[in-house]
N, CA and C of each residue as an Amber inpcrd file, in Angstrom:
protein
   657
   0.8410000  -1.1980000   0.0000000   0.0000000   0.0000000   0.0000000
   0.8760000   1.2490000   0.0000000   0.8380000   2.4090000  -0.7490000
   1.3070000   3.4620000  -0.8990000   1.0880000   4.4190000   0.5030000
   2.1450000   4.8940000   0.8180000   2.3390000   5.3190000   1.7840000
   1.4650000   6.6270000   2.1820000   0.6400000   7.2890000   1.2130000
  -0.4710000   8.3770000   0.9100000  -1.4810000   7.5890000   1.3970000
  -2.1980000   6.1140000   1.1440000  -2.8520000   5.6030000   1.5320000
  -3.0190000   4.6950000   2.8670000  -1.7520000   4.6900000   3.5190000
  -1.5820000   3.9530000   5.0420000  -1.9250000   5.5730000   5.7240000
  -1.0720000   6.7150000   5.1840000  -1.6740000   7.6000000   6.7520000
  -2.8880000   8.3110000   6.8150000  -3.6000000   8.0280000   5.3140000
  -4.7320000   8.7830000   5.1390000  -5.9250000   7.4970000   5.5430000
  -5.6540000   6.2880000   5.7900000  -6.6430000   5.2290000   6.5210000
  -6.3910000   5.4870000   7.9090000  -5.1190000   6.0380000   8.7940000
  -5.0590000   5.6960000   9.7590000  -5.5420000   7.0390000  10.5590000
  -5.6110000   8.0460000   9.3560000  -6.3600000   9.5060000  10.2670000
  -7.7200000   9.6520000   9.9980000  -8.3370000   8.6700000   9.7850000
  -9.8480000   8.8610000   9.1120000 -10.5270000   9.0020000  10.0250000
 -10.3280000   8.7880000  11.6350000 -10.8870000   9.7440000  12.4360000
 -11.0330000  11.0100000  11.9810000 -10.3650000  12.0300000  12.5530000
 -10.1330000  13.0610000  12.8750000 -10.6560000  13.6590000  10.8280000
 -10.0750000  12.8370000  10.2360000 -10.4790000  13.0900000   8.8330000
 -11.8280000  13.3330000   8.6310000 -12.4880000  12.4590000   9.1240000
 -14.5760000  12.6420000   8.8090000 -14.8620000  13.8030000   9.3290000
 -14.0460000  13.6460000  11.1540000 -14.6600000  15.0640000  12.1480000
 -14.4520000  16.0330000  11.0210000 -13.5690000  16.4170000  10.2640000
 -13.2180000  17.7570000   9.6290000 -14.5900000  17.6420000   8.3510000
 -14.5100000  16.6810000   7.7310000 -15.5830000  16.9840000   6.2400000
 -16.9790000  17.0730000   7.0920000 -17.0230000  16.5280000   8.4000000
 -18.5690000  17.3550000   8.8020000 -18.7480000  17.6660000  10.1050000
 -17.9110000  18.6690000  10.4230000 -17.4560000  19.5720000  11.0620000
 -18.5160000  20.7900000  10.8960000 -18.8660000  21.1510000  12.2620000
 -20.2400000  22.0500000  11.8370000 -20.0300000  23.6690000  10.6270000
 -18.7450000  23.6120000  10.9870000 -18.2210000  24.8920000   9.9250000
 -18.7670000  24.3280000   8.5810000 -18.3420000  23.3390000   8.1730000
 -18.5410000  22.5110000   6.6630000 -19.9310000  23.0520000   6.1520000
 -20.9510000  22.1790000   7.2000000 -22.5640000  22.1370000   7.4380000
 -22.7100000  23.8340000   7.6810000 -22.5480000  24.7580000   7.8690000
 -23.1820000  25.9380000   8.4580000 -22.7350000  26.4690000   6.5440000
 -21.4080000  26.3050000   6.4980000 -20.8830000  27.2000000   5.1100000
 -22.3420000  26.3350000   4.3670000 -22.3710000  24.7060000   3.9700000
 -23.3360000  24.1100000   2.8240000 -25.0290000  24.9750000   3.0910000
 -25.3360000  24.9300000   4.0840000 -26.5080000  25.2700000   4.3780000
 -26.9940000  26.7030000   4.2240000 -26.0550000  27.7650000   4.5450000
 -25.8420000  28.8010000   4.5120000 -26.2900000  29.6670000   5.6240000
 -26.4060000  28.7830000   7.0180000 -26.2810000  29.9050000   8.2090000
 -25.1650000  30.1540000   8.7840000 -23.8790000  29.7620000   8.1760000
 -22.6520000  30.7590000   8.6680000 -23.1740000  32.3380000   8.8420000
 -22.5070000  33.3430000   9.7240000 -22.8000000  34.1940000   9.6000000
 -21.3660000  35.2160000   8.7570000 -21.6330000  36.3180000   8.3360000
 -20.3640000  36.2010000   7.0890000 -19.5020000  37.5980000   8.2720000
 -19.5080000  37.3860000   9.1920000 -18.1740000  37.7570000   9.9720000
 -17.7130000  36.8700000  10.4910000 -17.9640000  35.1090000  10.6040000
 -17.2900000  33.9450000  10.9620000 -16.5840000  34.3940000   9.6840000
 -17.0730000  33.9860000   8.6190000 -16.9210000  33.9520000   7.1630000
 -15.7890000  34.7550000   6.5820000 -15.7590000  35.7080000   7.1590000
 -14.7960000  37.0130000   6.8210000 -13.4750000  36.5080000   8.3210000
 -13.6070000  36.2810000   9.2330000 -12.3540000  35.9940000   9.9220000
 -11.3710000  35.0740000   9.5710000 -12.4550000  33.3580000   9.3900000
 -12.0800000  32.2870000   8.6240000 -11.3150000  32.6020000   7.4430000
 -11.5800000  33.9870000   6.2170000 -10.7210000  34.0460000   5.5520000
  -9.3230000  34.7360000   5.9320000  -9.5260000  35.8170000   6.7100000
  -8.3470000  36.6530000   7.0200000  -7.2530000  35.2150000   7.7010000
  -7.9870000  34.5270000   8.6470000  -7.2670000  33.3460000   9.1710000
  -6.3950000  32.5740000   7.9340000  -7.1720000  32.4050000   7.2870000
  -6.8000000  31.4330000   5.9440000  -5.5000000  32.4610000   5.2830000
  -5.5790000  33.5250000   4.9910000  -4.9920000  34.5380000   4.5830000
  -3.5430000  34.1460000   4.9360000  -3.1370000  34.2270000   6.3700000
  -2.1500000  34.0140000   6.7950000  -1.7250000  32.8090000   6.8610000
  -2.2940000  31.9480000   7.0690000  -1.7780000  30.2370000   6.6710000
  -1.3880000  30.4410000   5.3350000  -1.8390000  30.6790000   4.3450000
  -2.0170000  30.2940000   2.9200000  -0.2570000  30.9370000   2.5620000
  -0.5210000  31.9750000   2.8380000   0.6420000  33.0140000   2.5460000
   2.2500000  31.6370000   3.6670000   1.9100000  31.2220000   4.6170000
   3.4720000  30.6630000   4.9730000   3.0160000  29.1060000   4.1860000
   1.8060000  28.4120000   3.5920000   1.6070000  27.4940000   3.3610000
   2.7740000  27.1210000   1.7740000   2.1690000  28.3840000   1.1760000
   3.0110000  28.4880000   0.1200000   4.4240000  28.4030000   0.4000000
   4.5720000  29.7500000   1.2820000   6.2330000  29.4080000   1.6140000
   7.0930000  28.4690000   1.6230000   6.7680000  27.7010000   2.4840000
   6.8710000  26.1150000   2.8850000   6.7920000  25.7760000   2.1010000
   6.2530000  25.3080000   0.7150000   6.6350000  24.7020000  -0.4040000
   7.8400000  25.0400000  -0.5640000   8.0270000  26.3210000  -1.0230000
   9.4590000  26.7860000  -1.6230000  10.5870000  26.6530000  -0.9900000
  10.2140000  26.5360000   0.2120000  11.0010000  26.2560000   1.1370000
  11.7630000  25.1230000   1.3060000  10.8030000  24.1120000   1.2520000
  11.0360000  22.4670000   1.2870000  11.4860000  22.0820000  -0.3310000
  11.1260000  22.8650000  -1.2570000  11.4810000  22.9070000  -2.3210000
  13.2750000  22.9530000  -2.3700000  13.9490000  24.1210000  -1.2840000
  15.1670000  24.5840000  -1.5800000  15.8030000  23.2800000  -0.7970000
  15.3760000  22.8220000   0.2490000  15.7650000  22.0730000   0.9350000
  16.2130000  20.2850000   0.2860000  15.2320000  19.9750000  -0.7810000
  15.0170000  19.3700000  -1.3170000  16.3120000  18.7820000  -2.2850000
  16.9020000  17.2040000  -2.3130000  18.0830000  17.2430000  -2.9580000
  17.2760000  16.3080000  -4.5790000  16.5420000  16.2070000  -4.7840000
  15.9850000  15.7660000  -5.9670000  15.4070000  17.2920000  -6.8050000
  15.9090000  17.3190000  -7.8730000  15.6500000  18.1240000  -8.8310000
  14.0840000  18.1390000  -9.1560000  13.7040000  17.0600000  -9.3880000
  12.0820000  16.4780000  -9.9490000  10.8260000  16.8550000  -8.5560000
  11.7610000  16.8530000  -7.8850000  10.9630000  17.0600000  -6.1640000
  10.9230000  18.7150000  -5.9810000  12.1320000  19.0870000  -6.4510000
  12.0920000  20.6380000  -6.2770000  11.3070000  21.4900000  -7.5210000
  11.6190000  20.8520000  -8.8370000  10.4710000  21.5500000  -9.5720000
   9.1360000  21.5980000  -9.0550000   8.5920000  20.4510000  -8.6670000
   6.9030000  19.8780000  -8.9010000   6.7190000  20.8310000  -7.8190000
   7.3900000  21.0700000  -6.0270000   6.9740000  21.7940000  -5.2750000
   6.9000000  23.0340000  -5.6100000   7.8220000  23.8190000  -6.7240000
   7.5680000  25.1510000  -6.8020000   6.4640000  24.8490000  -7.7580000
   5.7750000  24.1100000  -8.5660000   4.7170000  24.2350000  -9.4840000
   4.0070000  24.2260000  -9.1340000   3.8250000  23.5490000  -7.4890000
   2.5620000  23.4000000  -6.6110000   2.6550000  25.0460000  -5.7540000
   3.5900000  25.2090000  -5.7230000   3.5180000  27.1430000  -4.5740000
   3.1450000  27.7260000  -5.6720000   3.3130000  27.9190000  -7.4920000
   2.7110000  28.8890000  -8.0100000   1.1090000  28.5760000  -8.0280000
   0.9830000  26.9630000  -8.5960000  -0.5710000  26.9510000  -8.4290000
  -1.1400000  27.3170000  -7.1540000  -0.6800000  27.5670000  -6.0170000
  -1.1860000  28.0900000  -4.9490000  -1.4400000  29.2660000  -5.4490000
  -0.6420000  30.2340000  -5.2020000  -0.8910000  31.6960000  -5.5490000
  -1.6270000  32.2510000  -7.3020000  -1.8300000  31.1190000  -8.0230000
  -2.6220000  31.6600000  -8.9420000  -3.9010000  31.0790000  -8.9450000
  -4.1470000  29.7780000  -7.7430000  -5.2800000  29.7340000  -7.5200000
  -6.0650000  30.0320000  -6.4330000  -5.5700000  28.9340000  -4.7780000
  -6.7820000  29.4180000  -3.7160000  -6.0610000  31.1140000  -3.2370000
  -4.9000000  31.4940000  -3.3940000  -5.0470000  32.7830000  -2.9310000
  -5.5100000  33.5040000  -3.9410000  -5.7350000  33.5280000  -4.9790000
  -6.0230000  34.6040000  -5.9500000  -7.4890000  34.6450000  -5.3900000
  -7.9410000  33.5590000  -5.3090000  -9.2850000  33.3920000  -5.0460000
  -9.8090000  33.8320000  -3.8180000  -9.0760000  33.7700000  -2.5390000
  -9.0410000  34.9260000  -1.2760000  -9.2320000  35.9000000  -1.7390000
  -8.3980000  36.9580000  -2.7420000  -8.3830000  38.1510000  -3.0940000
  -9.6690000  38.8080000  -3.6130000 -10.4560000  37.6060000  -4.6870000
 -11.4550000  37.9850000  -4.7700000 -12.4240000  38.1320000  -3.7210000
 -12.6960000  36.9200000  -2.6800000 -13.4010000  37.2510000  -1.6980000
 -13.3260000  38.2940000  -1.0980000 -12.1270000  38.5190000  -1.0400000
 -11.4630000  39.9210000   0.1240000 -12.5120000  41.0980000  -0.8440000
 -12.5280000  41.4140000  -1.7610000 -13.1770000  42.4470000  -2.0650000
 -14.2280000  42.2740000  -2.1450000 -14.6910000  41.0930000  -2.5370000
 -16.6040000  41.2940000  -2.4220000 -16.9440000  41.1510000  -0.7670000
 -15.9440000  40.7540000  -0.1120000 -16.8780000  41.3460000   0.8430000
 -15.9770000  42.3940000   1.6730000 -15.0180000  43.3800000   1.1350000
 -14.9100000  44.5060000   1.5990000 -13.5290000  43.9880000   2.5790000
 -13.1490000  43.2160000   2.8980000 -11.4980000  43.0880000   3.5520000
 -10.6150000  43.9400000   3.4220000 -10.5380000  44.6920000   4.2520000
  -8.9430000  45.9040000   3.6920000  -8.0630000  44.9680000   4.8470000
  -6.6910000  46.0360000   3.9570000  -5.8300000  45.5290000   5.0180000
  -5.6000000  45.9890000   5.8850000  -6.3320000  46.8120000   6.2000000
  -6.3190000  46.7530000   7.6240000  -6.8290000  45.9310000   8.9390000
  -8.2510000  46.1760000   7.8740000  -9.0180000  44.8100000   8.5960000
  -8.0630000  43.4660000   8.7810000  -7.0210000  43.1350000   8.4230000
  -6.2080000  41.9090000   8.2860000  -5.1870000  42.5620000   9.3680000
  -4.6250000  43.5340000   9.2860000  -4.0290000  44.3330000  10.3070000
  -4.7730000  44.2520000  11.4210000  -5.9290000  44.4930000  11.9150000
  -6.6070000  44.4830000  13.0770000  -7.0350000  42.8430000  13.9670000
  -6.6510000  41.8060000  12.9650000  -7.0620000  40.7710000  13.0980000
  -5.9040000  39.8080000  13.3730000  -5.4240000  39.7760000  14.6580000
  -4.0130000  39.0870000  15.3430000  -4.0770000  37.7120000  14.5260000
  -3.1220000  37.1740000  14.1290000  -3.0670000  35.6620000  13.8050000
  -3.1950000  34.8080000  14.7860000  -4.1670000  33.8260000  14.5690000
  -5.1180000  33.1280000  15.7050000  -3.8640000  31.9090000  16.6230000
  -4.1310000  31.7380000  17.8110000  -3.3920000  30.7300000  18.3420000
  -3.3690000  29.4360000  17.3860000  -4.4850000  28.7680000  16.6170000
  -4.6470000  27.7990000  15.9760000  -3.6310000  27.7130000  14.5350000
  -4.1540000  28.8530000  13.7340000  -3.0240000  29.1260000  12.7490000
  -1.6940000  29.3070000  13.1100000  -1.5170000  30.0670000  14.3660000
   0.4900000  30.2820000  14.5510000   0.2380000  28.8510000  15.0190000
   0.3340000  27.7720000  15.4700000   0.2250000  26.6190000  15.9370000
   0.4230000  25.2850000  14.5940000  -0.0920000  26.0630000  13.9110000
  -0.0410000  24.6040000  12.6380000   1.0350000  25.1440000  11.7900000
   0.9420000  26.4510000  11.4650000   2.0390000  26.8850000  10.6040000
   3.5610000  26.7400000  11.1610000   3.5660000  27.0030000  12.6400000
   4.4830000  26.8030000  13.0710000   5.1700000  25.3050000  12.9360000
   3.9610000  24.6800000  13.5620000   3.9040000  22.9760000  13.1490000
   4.8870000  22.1620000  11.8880000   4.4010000  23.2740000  11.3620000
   4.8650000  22.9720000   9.5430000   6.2440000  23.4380000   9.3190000
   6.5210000  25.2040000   9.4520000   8.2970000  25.3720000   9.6020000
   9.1340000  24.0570000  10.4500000   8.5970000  23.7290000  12.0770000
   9.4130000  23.2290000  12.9660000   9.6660000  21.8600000  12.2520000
   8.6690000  21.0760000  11.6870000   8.6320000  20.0710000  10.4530000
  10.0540000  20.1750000   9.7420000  10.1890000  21.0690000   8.7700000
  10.8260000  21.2630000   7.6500000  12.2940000  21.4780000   8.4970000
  12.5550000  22.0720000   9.7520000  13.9720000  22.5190000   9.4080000
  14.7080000  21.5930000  10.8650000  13.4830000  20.7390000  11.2590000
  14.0090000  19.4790000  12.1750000  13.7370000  18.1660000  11.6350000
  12.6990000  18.1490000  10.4030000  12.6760000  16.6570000  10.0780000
  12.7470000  16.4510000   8.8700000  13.2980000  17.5390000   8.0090000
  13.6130000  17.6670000   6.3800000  12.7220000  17.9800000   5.6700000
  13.0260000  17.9640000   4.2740000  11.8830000  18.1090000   3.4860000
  10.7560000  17.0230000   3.1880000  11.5290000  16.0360000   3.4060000
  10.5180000  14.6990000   3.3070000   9.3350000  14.7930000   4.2140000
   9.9940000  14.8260000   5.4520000   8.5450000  15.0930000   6.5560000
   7.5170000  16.5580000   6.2630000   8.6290000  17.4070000   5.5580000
   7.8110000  18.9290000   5.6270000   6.6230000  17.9760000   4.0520000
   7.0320000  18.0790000   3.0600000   5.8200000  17.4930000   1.7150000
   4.6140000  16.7100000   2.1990000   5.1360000  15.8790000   3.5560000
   3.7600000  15.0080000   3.7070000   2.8700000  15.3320000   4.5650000
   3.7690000  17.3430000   5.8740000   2.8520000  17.9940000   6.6170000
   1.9790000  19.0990000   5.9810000   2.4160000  18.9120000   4.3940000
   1.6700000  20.1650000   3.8930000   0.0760000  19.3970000   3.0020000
   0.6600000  18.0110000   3.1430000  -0.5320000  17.0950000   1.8820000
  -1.9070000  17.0720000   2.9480000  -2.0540000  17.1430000   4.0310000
  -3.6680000  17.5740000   4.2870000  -4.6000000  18.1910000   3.9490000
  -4.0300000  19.5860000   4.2410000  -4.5420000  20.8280000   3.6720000
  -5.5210000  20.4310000   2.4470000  -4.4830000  20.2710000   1.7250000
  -5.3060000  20.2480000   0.0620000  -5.8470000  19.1900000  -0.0700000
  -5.5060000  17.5660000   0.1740000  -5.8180000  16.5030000   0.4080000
  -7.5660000  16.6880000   0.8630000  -7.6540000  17.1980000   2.0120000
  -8.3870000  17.5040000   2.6930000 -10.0510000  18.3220000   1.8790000
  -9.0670000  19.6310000   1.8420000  -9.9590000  20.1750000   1.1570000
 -10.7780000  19.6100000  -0.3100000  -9.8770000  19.3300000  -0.8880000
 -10.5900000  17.9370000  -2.0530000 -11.7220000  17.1370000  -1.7700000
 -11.3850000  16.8270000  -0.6340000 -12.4810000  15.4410000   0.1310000
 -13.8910000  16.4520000   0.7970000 -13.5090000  17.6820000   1.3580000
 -14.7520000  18.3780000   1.5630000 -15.6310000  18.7270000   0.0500000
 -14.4710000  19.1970000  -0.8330000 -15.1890000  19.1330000  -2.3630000
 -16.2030000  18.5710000  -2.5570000 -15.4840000  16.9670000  -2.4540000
 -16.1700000  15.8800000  -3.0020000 -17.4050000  15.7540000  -2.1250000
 -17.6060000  15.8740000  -1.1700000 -18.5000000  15.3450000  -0.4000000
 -19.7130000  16.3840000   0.1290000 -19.5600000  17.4780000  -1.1440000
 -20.4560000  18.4450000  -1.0620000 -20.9960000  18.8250000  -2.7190000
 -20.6910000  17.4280000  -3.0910000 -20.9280000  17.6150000  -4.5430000
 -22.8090000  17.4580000  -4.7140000 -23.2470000  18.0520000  -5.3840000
 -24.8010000  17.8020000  -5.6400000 -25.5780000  19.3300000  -4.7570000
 -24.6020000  19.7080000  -3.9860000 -25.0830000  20.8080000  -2.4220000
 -25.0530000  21.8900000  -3.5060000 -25.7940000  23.0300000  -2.8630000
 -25.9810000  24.4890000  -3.4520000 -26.1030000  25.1230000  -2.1240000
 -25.0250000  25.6410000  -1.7920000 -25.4760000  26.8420000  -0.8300000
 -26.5300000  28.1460000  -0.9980000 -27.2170000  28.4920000  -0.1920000
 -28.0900000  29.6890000  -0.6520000 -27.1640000  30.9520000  -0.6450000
 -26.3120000  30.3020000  -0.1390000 -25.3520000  31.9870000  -0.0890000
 -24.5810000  31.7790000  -1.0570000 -24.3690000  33.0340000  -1.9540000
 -23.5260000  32.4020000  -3.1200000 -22.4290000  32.5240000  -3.2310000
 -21.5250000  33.5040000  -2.2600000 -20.1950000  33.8220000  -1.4180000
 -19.7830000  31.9260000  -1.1730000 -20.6490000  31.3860000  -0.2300000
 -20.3730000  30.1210000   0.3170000 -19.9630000  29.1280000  -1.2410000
 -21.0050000  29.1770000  -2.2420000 -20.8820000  28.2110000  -3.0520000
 -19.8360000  28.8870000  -3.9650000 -19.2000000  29.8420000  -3.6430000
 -18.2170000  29.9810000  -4.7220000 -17.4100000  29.1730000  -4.1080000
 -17.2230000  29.5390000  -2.6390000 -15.8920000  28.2950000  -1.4480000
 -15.9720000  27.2260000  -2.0680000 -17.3780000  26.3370000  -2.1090000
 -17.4500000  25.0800000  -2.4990000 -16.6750000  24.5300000  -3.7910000
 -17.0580000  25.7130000  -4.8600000 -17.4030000  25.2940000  -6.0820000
 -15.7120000  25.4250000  -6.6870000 -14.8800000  26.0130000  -5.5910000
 -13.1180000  26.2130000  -5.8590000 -12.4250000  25.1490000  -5.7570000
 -13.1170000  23.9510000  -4.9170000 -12.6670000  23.0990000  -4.2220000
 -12.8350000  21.4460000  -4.8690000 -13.6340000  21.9570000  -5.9140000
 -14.3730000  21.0620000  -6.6320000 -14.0920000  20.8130000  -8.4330000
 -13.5590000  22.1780000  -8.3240000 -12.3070000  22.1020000 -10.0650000
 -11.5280000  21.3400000 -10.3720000 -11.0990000  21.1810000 -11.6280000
 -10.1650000  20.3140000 -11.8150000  -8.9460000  21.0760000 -11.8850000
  -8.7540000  22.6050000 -11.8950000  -7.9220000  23.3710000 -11.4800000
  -7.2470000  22.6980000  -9.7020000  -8.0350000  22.3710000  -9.0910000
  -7.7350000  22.6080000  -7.6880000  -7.7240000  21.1630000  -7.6900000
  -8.0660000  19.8890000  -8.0340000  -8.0850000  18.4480000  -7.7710000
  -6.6100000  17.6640000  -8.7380000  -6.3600000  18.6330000  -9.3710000
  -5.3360000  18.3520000 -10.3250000  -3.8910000  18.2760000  -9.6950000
  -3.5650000  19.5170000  -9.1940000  -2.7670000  19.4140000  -8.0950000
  -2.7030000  18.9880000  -7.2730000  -4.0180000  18.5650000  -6.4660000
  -3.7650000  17.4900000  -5.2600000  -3.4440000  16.1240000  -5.7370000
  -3.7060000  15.8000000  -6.9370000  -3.5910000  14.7820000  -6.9530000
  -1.9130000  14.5290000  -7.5840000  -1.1760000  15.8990000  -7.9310000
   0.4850000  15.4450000  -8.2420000   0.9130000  15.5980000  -6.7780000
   0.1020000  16.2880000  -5.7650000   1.2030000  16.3210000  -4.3120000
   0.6900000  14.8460000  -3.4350000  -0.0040000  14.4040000  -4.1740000
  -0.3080000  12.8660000  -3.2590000   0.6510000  12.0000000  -3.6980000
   0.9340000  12.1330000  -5.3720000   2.2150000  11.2410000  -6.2350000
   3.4670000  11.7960000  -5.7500000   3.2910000  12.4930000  -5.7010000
   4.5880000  13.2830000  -4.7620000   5.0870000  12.6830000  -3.6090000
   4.5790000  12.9190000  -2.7660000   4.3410000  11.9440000  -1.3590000
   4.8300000  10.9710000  -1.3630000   4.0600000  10.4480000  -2.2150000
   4.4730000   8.5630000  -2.1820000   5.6010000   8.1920000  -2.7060000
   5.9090000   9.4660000  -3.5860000   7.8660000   9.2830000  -4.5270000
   8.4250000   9.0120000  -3.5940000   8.5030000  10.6650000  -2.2850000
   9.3850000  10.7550000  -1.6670000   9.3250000   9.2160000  -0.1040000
   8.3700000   9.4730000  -0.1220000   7.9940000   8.5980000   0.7960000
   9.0960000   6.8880000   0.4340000   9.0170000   6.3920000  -0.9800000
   9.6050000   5.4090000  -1.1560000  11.0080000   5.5540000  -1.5970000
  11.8090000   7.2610000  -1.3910000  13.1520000   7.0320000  -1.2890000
  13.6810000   7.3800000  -0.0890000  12.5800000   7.2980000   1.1770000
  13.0350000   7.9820000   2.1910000  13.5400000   6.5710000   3.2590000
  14.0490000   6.1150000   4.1090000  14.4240000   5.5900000   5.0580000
  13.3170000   5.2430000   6.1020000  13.2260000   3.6890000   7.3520000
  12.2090000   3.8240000   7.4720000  11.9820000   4.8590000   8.9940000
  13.2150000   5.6800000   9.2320000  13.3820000   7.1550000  10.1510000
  12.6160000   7.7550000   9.8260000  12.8520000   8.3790000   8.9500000
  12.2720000   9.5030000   7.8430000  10.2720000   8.9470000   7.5090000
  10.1920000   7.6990000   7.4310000   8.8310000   7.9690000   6.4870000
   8.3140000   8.0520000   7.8450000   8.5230000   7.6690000   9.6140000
   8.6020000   8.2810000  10.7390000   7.5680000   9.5830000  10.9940000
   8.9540000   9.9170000  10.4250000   8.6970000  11.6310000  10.7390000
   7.8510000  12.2790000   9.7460000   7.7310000  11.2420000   8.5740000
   6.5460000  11.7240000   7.7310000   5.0290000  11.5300000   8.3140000
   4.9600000  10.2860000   8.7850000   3.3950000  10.0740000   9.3930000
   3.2660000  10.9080000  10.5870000   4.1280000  11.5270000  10.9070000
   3.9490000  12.3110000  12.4110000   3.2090000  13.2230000  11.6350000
   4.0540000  13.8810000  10.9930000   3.8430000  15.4560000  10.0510000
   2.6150000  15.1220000   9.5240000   2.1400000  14.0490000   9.1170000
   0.8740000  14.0110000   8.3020000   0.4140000  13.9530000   9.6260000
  -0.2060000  13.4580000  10.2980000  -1.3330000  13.0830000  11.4590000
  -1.4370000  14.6440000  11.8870000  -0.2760000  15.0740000  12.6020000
  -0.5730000  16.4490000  12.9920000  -1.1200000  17.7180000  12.3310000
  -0.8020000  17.7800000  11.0660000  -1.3950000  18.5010000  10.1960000
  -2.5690000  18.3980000  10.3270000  -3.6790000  17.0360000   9.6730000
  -4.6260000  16.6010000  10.0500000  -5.4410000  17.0410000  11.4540000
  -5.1600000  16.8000000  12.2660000  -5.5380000  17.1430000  13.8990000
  -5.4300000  18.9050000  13.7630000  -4.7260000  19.4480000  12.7080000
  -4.7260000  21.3280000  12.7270000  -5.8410000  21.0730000  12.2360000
  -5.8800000  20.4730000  10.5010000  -7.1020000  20.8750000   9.6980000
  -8.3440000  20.9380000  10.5110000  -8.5380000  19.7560000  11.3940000
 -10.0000000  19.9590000  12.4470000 -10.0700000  20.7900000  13.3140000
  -9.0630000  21.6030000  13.7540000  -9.1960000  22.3180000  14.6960000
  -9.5540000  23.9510000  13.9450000  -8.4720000  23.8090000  12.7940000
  -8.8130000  24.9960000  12.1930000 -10.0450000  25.3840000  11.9970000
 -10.8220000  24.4940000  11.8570000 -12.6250000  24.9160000  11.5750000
 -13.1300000  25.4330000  12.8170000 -12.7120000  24.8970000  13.6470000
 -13.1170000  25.7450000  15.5740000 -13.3280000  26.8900000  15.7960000
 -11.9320000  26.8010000  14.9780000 -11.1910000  28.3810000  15.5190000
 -11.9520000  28.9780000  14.9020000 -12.3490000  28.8330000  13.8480000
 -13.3680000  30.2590000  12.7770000 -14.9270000  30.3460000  13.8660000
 -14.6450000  28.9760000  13.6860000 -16.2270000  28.9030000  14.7500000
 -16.5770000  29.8420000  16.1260000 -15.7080000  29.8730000  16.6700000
 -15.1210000  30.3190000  17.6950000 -14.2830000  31.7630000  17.7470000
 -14.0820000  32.6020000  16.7470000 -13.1810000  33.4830000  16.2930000
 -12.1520000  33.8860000  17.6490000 -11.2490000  32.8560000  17.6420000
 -10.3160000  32.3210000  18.5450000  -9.2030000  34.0100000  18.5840000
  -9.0740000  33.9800000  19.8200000  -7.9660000  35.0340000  20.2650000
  -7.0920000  34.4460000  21.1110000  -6.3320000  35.4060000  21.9060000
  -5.3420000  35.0530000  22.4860000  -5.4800000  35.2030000  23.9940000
  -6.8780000  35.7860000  24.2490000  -7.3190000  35.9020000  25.5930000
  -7.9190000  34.9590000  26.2010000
């Protein structure tokens, strides 16, 4: 079994909690209220922005050539897709930056992102590629499992309907082949420190929905 498929059976806990996770259900249905809606993105804002990083990052770190292209192809499709796509939200519903200025980065986000640097520059790049494959992994599987749904809010079903492209499923599916490359030239130390990095990531992704829920501070 491919090593994408042993840690993604063995987090399917915490995996379901996240695809129906009342955030999921409030965005499909459409009683989020759109200042959860608007924090959740500013939150996202700042993950997204070191999420990318961390590619490039693990990219430089990276001693395979083929490993370091595909990660920077995956940080540009980041920034020409789910952040471009923040940007739009940010203006339809009025986000300045200040408003992003006024809005501390949540204990939950410095917590996973951090998660993710401390990953990369204590357990390599191998462990950092397989703490970043949730996220998107993830988000794919909420895609999927909101396929047939129409939110009444149409802010919400644009979220949905990003998640559900073949723009956005295309790439998850080279950072899962990815994974499993590195995964089968890594040592069995290393693929270790890969299932750590994956599980924990995972255990952020569910929490991250809280925090919006909750518009989490530091008090």
């Amino acid at each position: 079994m491919d090593f994408s498929q042993q840690v993604y059976q063995q987090n399917q806990t915490v995996w379901q909690e996240s695809i129906h996770h009342p955030f999921i259900k409030k965005l499909s249905d459409g009683s989020m209220t759109l200042p959860t809606f608007r924090y959740y993105l500013i939150q996202d804002h700042y993950y997204l922005r070191d999420f990318a990083r961390i590619h490039e990052l693990a990219a430089d770190a990276s001693q395979d050539q083929a490993v370091k292209t595909l990660l920077q192809e995956l940080a540009n499709s980041l920034h020409d897709g789910e952040i471009a796509t923040r940007k739009t939200f940010f203006k339809e519903l009025g986000i300045s930056q200040q408003d992003v200025v006024n809005t501390p980065i949540a204990p939950t986000t410095y917590a996973y992102t951090s998660h993710m640097y401390r990953t990369l520059t204590q357990a390599g790049a191998p462990a950092a590629i397989a703490g970043l494959l949730p996220c998107a992994w993830l988000y794919a599987d909420v895609g999927a499992s909101l396929q047939g749904v129409t939110s009444p809010v149409p802010i919400f079903q644009a979220w949905i309907d990003s998640y559900q492209s073949d723009d956005y499923t295309g790439p998850v599916a080279k950072q899962i082949k990815l994974t499993d490359q590195v995964a089968r030239q890594t040592d069995a130390t290393g693929r270790d420190a890969m299932t750590k990095a994956f599980s924990r990531s995972a255990y952020y992704e569910r929490d991250f929905w809280q925090m919006a829920l909750d518009h989490q501070d530091w008090q």
